[in-house]
mmCIF file of C-alpha atoms (C1' of nucleotides) in Angstrom:
data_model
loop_
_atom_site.group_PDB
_atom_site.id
_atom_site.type_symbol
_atom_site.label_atom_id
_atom_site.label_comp_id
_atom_site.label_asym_id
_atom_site.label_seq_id
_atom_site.Cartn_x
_atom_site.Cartn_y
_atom_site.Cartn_z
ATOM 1 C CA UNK A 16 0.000 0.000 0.000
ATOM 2 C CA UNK A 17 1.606 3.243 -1.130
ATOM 3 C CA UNK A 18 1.283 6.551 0.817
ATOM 4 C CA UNK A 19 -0.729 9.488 0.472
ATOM 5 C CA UNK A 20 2.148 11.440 -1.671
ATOM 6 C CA UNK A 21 2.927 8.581 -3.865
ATOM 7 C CA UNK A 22 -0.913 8.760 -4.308
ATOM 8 C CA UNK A 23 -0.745 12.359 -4.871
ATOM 9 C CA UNK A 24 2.285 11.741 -7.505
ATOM 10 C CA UNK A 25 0.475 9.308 -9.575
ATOM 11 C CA UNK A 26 -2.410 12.185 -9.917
ATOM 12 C CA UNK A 27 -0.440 14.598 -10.816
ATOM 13 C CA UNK A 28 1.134 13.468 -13.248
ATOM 14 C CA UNK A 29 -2.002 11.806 -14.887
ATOM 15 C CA UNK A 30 -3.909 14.801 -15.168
ATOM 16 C CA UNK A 31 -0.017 16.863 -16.521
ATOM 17 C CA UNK A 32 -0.473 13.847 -19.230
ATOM 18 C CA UNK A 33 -4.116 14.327 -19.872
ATOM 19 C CA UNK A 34 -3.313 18.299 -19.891
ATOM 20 C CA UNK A 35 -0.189 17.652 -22.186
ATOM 21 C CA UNK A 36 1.425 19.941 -19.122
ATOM 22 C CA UNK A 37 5.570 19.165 -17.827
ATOM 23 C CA UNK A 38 6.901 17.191 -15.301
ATOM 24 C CA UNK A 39 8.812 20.133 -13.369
ATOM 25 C CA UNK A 40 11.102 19.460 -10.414
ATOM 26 C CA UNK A 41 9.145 22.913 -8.639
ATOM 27 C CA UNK A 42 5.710 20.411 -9.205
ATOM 28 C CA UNK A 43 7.345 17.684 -7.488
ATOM 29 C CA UNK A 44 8.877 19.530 -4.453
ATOM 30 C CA UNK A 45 5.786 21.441 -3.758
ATOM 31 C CA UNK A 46 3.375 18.174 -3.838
ATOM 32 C CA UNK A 47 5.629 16.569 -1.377
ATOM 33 C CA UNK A 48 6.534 19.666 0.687
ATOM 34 C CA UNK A 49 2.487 19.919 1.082
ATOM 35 C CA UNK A 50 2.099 15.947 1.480
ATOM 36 C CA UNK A 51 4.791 15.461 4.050
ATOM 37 C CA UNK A 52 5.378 18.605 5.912
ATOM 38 C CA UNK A 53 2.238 21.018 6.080
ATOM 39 C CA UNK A 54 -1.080 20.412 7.474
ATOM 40 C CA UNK A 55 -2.475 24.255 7.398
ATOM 41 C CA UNK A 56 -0.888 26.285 5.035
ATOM 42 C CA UNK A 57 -0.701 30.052 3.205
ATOM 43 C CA UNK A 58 1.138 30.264 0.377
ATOM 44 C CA UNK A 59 4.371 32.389 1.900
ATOM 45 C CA UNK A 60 4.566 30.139 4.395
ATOM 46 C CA UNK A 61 4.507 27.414 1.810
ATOM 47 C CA UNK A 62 7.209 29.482 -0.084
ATOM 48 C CA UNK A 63 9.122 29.955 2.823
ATOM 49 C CA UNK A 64 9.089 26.579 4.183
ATOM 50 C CA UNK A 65 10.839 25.132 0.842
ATOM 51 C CA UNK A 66 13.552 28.299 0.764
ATOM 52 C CA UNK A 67 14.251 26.773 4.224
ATOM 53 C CA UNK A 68 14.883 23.244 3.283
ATOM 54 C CA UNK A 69 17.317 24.811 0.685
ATOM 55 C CA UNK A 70 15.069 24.814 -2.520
ATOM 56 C CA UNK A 71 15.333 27.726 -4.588
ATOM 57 C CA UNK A 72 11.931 28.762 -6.441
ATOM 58 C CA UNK A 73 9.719 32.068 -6.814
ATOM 59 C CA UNK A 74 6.552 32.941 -5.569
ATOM 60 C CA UNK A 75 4.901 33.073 -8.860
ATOM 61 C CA UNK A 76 5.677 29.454 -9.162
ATOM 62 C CA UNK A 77 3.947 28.501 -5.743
ATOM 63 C CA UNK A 78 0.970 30.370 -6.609
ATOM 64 C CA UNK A 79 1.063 28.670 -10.218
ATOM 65 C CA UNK A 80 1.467 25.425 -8.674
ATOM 66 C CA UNK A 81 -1.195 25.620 -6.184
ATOM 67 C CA UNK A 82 -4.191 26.563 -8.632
ATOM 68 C CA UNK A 83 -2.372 23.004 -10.668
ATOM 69 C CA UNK A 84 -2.892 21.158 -7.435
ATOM 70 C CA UNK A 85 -6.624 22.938 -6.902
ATOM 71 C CA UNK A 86 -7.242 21.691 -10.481
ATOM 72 C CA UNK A 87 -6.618 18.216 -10.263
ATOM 73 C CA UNK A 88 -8.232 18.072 -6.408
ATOM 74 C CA UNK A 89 -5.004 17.315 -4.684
ATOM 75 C CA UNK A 90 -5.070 20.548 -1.970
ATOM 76 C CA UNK A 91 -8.203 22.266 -0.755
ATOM 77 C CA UNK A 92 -8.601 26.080 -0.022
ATOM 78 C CA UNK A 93 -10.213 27.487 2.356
ATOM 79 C CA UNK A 94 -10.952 31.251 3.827
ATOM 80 C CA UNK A 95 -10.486 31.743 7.718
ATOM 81 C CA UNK A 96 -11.605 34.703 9.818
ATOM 82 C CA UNK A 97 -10.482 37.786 8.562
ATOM 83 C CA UNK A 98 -9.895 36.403 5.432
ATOM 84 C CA UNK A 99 -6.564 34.793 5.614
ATOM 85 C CA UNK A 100 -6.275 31.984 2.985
ATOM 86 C CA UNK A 101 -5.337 28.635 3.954
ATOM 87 C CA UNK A 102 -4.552 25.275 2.173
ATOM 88 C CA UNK A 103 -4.801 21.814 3.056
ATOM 89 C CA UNK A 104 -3.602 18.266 1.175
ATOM 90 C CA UNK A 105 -7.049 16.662 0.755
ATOM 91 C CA UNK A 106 -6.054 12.909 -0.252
ATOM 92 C CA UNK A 107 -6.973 10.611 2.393
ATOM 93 C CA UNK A 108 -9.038 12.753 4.210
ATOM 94 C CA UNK A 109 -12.412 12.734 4.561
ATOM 95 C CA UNK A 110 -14.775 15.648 4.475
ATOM 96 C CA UNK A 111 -14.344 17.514 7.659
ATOM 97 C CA UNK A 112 -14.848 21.322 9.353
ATOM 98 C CA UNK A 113 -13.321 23.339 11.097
ATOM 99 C CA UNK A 114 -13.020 24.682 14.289
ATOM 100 C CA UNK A 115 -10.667 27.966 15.282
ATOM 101 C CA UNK A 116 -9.380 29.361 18.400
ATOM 102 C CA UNK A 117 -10.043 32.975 18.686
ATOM 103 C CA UNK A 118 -7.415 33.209 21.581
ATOM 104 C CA UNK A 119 -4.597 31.536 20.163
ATOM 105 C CA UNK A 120 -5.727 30.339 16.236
ATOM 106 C CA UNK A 121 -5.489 26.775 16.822
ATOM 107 C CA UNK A 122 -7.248 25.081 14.352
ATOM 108 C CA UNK A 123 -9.223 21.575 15.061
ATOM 109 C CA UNK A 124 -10.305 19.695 12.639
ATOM 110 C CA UNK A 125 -13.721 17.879 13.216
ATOM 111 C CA UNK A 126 -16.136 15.780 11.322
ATOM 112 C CA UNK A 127 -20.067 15.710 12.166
ATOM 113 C CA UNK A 128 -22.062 13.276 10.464
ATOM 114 C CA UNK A 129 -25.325 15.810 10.851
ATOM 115 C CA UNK A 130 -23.882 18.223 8.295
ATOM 116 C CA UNK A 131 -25.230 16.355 5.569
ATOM 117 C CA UNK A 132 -28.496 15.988 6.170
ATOM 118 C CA UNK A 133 -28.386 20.115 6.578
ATOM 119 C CA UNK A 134 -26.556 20.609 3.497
ATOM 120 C CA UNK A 135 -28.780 18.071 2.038
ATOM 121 C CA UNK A 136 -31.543 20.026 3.140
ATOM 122 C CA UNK A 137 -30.628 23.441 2.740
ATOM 123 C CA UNK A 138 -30.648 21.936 -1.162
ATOM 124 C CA UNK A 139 -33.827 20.609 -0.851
ATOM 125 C CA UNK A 140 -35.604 23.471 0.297
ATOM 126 C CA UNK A 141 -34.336 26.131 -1.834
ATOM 127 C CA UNK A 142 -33.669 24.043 -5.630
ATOM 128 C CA UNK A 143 -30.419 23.584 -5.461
ATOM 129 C CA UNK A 144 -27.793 20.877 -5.884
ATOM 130 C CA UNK A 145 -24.926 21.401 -3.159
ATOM 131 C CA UNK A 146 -21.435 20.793 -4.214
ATOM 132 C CA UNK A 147 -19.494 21.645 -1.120
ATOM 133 C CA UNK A 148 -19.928 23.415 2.319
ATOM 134 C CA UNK A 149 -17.634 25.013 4.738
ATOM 135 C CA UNK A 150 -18.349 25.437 8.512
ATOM 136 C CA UNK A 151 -16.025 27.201 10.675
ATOM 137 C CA UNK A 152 -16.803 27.482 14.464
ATOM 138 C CA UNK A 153 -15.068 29.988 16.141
ATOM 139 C CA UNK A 154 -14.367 29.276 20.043
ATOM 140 C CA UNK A 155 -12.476 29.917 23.181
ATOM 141 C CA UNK A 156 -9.859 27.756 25.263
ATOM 142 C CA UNK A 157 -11.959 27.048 28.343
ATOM 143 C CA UNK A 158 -8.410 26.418 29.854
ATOM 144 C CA UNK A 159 -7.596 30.054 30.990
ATOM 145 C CA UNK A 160 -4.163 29.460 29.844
ATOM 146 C CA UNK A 161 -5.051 28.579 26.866
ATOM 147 C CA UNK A 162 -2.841 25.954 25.618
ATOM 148 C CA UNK A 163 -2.236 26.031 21.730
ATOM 149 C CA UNK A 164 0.576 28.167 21.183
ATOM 150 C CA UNK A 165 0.049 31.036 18.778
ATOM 151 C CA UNK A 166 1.675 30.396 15.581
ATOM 152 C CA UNK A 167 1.386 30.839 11.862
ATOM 153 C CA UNK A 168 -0.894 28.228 10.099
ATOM 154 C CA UNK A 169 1.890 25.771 9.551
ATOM 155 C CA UNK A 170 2.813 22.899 11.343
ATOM 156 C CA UNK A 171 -0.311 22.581 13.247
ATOM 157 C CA UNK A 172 -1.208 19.470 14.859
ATOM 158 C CA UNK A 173 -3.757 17.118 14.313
ATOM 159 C CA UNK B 24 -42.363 50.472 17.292
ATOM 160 C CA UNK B 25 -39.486 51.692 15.641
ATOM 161 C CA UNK B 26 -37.930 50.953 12.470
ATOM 162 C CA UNK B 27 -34.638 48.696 12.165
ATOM 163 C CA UNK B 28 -32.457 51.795 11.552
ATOM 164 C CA UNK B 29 -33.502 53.973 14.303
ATOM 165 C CA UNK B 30 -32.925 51.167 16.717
ATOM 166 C CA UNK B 31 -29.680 51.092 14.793
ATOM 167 C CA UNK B 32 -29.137 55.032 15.069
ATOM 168 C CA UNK B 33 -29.755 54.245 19.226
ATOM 169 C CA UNK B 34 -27.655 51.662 19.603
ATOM 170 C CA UNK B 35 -24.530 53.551 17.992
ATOM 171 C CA UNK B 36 -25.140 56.561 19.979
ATOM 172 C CA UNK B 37 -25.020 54.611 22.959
ATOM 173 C CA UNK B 38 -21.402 53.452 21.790
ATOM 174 C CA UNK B 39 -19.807 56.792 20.848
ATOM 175 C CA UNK B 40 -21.128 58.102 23.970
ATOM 176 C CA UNK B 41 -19.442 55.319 25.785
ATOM 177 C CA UNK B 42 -16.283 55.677 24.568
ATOM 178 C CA UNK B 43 -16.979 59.241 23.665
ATOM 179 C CA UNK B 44 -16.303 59.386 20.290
ATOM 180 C CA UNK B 45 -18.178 61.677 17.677
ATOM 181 C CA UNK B 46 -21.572 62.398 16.114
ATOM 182 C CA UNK B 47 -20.509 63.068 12.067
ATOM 183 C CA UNK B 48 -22.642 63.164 9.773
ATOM 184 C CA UNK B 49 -20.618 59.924 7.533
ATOM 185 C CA UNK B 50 -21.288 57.669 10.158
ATOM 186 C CA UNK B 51 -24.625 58.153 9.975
ATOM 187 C CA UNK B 52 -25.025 58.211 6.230
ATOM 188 C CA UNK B 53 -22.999 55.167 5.868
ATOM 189 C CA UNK B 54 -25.521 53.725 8.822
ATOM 190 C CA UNK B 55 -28.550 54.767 7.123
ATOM 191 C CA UNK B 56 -27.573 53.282 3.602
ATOM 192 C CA UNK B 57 -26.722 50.002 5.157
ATOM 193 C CA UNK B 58 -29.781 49.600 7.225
ATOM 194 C CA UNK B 59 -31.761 51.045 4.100
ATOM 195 C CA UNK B 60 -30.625 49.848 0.772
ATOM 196 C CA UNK B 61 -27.989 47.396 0.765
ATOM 197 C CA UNK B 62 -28.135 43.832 2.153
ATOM 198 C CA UNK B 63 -24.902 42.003 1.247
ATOM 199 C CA UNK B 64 -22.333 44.153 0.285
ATOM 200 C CA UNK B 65 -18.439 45.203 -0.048
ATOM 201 C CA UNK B 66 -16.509 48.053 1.455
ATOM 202 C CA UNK B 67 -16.394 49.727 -2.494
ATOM 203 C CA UNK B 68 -19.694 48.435 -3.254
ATOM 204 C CA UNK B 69 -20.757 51.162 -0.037
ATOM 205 C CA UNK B 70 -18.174 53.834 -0.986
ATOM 206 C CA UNK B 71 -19.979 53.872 -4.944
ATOM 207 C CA UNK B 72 -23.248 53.534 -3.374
ATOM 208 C CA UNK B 73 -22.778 56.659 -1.253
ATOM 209 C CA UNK B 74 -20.963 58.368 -3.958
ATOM 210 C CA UNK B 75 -23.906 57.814 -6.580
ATOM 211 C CA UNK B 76 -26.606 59.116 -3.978
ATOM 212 C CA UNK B 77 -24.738 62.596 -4.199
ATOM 213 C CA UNK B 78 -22.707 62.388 -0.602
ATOM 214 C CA UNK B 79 -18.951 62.617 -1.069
ATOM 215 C CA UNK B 80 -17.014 60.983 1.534
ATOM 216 C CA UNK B 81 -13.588 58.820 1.200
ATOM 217 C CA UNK B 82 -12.630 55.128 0.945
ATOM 218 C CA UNK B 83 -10.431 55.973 4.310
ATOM 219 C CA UNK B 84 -14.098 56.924 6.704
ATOM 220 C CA UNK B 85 -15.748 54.029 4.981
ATOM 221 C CA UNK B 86 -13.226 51.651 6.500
ATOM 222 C CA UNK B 87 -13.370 53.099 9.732
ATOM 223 C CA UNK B 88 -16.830 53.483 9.764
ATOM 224 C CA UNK B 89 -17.377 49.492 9.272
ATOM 225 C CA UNK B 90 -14.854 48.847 11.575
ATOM 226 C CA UNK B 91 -16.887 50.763 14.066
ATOM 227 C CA UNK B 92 -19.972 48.896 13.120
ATOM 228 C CA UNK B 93 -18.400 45.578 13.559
ATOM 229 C CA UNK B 94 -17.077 47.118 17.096
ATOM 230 C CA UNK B 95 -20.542 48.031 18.211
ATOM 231 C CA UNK B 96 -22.078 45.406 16.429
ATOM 232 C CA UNK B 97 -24.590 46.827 13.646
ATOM 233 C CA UNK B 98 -23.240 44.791 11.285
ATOM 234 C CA UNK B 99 -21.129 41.183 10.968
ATOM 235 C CA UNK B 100 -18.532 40.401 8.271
ATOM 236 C CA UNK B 101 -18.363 37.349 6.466
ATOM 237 C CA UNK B 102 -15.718 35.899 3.995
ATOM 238 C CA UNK B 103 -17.245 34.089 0.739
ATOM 239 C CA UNK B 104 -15.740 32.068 -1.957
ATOM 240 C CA UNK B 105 -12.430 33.223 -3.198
ATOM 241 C CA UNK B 106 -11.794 35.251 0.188
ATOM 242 C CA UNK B 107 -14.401 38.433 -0.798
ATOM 243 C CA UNK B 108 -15.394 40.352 2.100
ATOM 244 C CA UNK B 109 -19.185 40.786 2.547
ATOM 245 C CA UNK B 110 -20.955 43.076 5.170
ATOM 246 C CA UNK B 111 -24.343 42.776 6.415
ATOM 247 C CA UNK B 112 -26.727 44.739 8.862
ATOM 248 C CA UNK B 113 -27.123 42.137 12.262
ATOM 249 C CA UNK B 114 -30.194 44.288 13.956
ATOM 250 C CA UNK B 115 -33.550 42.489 13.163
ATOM 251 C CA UNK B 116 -31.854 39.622 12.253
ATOM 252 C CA UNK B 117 -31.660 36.193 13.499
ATOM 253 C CA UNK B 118 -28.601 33.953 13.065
ATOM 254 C CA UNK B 119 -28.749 32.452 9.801
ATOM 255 C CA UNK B 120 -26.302 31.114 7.617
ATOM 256 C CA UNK B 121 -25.617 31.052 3.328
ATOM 257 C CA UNK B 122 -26.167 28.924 0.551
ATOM 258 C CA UNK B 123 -24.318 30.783 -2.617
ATOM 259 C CA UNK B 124 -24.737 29.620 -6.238
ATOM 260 C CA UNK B 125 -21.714 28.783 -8.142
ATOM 261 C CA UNK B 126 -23.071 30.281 -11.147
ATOM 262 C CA UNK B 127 -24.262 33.219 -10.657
ATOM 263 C CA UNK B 128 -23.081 34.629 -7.179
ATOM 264 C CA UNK B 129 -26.695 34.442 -5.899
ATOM 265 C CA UNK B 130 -26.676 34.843 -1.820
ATOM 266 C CA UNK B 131 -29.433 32.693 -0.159
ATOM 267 C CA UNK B 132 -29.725 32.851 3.625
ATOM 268 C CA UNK B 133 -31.496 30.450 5.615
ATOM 269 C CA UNK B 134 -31.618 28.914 9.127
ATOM 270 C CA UNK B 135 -31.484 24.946 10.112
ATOM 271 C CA UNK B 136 -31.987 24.759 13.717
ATOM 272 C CA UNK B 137 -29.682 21.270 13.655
ATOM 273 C CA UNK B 138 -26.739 23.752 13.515
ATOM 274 C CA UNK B 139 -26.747 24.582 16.999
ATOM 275 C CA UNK B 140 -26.822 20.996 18.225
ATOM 276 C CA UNK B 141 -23.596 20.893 15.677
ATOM 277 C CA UNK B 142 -22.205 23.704 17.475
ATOM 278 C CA UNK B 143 -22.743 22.558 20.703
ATOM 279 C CA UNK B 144 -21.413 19.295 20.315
ATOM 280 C CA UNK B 145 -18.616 20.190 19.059
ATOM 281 C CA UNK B 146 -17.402 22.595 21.534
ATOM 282 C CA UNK B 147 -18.122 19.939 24.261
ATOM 283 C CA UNK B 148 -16.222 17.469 22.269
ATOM 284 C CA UNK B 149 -12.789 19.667 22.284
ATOM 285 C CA UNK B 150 -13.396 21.939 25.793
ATOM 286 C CA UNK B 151 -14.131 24.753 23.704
ATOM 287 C CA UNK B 152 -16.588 27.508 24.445
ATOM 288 C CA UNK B 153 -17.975 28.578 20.579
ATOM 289 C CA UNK B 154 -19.221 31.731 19.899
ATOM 290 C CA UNK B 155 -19.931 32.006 16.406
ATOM 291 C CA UNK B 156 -19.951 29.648 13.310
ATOM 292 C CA UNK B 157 -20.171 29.950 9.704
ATOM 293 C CA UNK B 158 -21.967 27.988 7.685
ATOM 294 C CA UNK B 159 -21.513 28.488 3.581
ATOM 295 C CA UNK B 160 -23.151 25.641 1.388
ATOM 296 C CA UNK B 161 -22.023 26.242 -2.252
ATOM 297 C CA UNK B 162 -24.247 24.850 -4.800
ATOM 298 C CA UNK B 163 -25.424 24.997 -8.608
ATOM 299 C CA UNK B 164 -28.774 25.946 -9.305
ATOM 300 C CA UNK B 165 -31.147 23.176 -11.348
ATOM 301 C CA UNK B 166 -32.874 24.726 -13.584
ATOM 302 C CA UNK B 167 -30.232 24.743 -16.444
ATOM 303 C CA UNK B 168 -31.086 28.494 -17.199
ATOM 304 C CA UNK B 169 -29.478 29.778 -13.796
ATOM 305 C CA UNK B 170 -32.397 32.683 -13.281
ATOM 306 C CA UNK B 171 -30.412 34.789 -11.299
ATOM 307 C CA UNK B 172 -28.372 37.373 -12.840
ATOM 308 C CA UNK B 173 -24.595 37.624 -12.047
ATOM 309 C CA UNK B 174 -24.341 41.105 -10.362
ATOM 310 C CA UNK B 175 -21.942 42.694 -7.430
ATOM 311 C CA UNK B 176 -23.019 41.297 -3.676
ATOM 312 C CA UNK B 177 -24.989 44.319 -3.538
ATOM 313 C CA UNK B 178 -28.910 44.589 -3.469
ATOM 314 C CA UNK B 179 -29.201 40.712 -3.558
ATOM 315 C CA UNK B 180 -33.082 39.709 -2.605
ATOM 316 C CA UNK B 181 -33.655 38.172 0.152
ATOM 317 C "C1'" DG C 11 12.734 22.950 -31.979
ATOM 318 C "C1'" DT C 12 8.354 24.076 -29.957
ATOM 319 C "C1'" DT C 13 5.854 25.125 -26.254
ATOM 320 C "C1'" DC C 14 5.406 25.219 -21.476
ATOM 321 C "C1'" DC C 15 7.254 26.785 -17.238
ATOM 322 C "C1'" DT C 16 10.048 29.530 -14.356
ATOM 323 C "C1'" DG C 17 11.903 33.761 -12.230
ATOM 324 C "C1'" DC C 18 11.784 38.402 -11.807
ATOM 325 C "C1'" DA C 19 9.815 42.587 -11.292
ATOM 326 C "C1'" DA C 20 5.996 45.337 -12.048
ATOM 327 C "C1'" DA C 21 1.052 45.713 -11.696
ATOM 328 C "C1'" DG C 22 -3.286 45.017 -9.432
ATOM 329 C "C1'" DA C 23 -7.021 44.593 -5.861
ATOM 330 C "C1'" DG C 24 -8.374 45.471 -1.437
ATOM 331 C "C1'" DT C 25 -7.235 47.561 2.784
ATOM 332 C "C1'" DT C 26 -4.464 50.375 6.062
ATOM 333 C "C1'" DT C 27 -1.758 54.230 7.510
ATOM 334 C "C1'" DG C 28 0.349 59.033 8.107
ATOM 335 C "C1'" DC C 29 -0.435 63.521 8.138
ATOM 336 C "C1'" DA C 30 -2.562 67.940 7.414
ATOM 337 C "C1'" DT C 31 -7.174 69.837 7.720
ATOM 338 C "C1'" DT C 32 -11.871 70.006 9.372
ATOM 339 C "C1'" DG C 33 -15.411 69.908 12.713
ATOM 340 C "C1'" DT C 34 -17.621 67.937 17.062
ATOM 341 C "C1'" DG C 35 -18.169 68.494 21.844
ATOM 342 C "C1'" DC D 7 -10.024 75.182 21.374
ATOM 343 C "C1'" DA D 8 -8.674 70.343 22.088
ATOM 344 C "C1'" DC D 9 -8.654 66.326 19.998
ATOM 345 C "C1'" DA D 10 -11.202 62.999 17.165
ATOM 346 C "C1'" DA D 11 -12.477 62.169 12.370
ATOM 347 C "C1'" DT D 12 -12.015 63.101 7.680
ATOM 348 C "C1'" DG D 13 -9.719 63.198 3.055
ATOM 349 C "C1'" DC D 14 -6.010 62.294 0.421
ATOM 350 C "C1'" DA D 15 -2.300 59.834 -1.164
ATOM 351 C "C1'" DA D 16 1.124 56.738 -0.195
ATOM 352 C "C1'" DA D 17 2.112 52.296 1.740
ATOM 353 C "C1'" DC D 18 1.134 47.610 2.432
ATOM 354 C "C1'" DT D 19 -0.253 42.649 1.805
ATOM 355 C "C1'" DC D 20 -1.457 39.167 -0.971
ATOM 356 C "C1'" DT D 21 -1.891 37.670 -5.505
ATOM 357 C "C1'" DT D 22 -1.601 38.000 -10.598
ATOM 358 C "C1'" DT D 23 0.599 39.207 -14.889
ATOM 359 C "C1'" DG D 24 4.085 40.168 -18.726
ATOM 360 C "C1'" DC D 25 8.043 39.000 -20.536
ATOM 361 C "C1'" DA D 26 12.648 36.891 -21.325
ATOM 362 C "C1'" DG D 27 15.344 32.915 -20.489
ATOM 363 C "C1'" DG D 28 15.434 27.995 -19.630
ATOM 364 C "C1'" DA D 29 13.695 23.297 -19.479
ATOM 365 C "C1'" DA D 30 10.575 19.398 -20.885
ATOM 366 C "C1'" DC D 31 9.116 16.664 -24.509
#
DNA sequence: GTTCCTGCAAAGAGTTTGCATTGTG
DNA sequence: CACAATGCAAACTCTTTGCAGGAAC
C-alpha cells in the first residue's frame, strides 16, 4: 500500500499527461513539501518553508502550482476569519470542518455526520444541488491558559 | 415600534457616547444606507453607493466606519468564496447562515436549527466555548437556465 | 525545436496608515 | 479650542501578470 504522496504523484502526473502539461522538479517539491510537511498552510509560508529546506523557487511558481494542485483536487482552499487563505492536502481525508481558536488560532479539525443531512436540506428546500460546504466554528480555550501556542498556520497538529 | 435603523441610530449613539467618540454626519449616512438599501455588500460596493446618492465621503471613513460597526455590532462580516469580504446589517436579524450559487453569485440565507446541536457538540467534544460559526453551502442551481443574474453582492433579494 | 514553465519585477485589488485639515463636543 | 475624524495619497499585503530565459518533450 503506497502513501498518500505517492498517491498524490500518480495524480499529478495523470492529469499533466491528460493536460499535455511538464513534469517540473518545482511540481514535485511542492506536492511533497504539502504531502509530508504542512497540514495548514498560506502560500508564503509554503514558499518559505521550501527556501528553508534549501530549494530555490519564486513565488509566482507557488501560486502557479497551487491553482495546478486545486485543479486536479489534490489541496483544498479554504478562507479563515479575517480572510486569511489557507490550504490543506485533501487525499486521504475525509470531508471535515473546522473549528478555530479565537485566543490563540489553533485550528481543530472535526467531522459531524449531521452536516449532511443540513446541506442536504438546505438543497432541498431552496432548488439547489450542493457541491461543497464550509463550517467554521469559532471558540475559546476554556483552559484560561489557553494551551495552543500562537503560531502561523503551519505545522499545526492534528 | 421603531424601524430597524432607528434602533440602529440608538444603539450607535449609545457606543460613541461610551467611549466618547463623535456624532458626524458619515457615520450616519454610511448607517442609514446600510440599514436602508444594501443587504450584502463590499466596502467599495458602499463607498460607490454613497458616492452615486450625491454624498462625497472617502474610501479611508468608509473603513473606519465598518470597523466601528463591527465594534458596536450593527453589522457582521463574512468571507465568501475566493476570500471576498461581505458586510451585512445584524439588527432584526436572526442567526442564519448562506447557501451561494456557483453560477451566478446568488446569496441565499437560511436557518437549520440542527446547527446549533452541531455547534454545541462540538465545543463539548474539544473543551471549547464557541461563539460564532459559519456555515456556507455552495451549490449549482437546477434549472439549467441559472435565473439569477450575475451582479456585485450588492442589493441581492432576500 | 516548440511550447510550457520559471523567475523576476511590475502591476493590481483590497485595505491600512500618516499627516494635514476640518469639525464635534 | 482640544482632539477625534475626515480626506487624500502613499504604503502595504497578498496575488496575478508580462516577458525573457530555460527546461521538458
Amino acid at each position: 500500500m503506497s502513501s498518500y504522496l505517492e498517491q498524490a504523484k500518480a495524480i499529478l502526473e495523470a492529469y499533466l499527461t491528460q493536460k499535455g502539461l511538464r513534469r517540473t522538479e518545482e511540481r514535485y517539491k511542492i506536492l511533497k513539501a504539502i504531502y509530508e510537511d504542512l497540514t495548514h498552510f498560506d502560500a508564503d509560508s509554503l514558499y518559505h518553508h521550501l527556501l528553508k529546506g534549501g530549494y530555490r523557487l519564486s513565488r509566482a511558481t507557488v501560486y502557479n502550482t497551487l491553482e495546478l494542485l486545486l485543479a486536479c483536487g489534490l489541496i483544498k482552499r479554504y478562507t479563515f476569519g479575517e480572510g486569511s487563505t489557507v490550504y490543506e492536502r485533501s487525499l486521504g481525508r475525509r470531508q471535515h470542518d473546522h473549528l478555530i481558536c479565537l485566543d490563540c488560532g489553533f485550528i481543530q479539525e472535526f467531522c459531524d455526520p449531521q452536516m449532511a443531512y443540513v446541506v442536504e436540506g438546505v438543497g432541498r428546500l431552496f432548488q439547489m444541488k450542493p457541491v461543497q460546504h464550509e463550517l467554521i466554528v469559532y471558540a475559546h480555550c476554556l483552559a484560561d491558559s489557553c494551551p495552543n501556542r500562537r503560531e502561523t498556520y503551519t505545522f499545526v497538529q492534528e
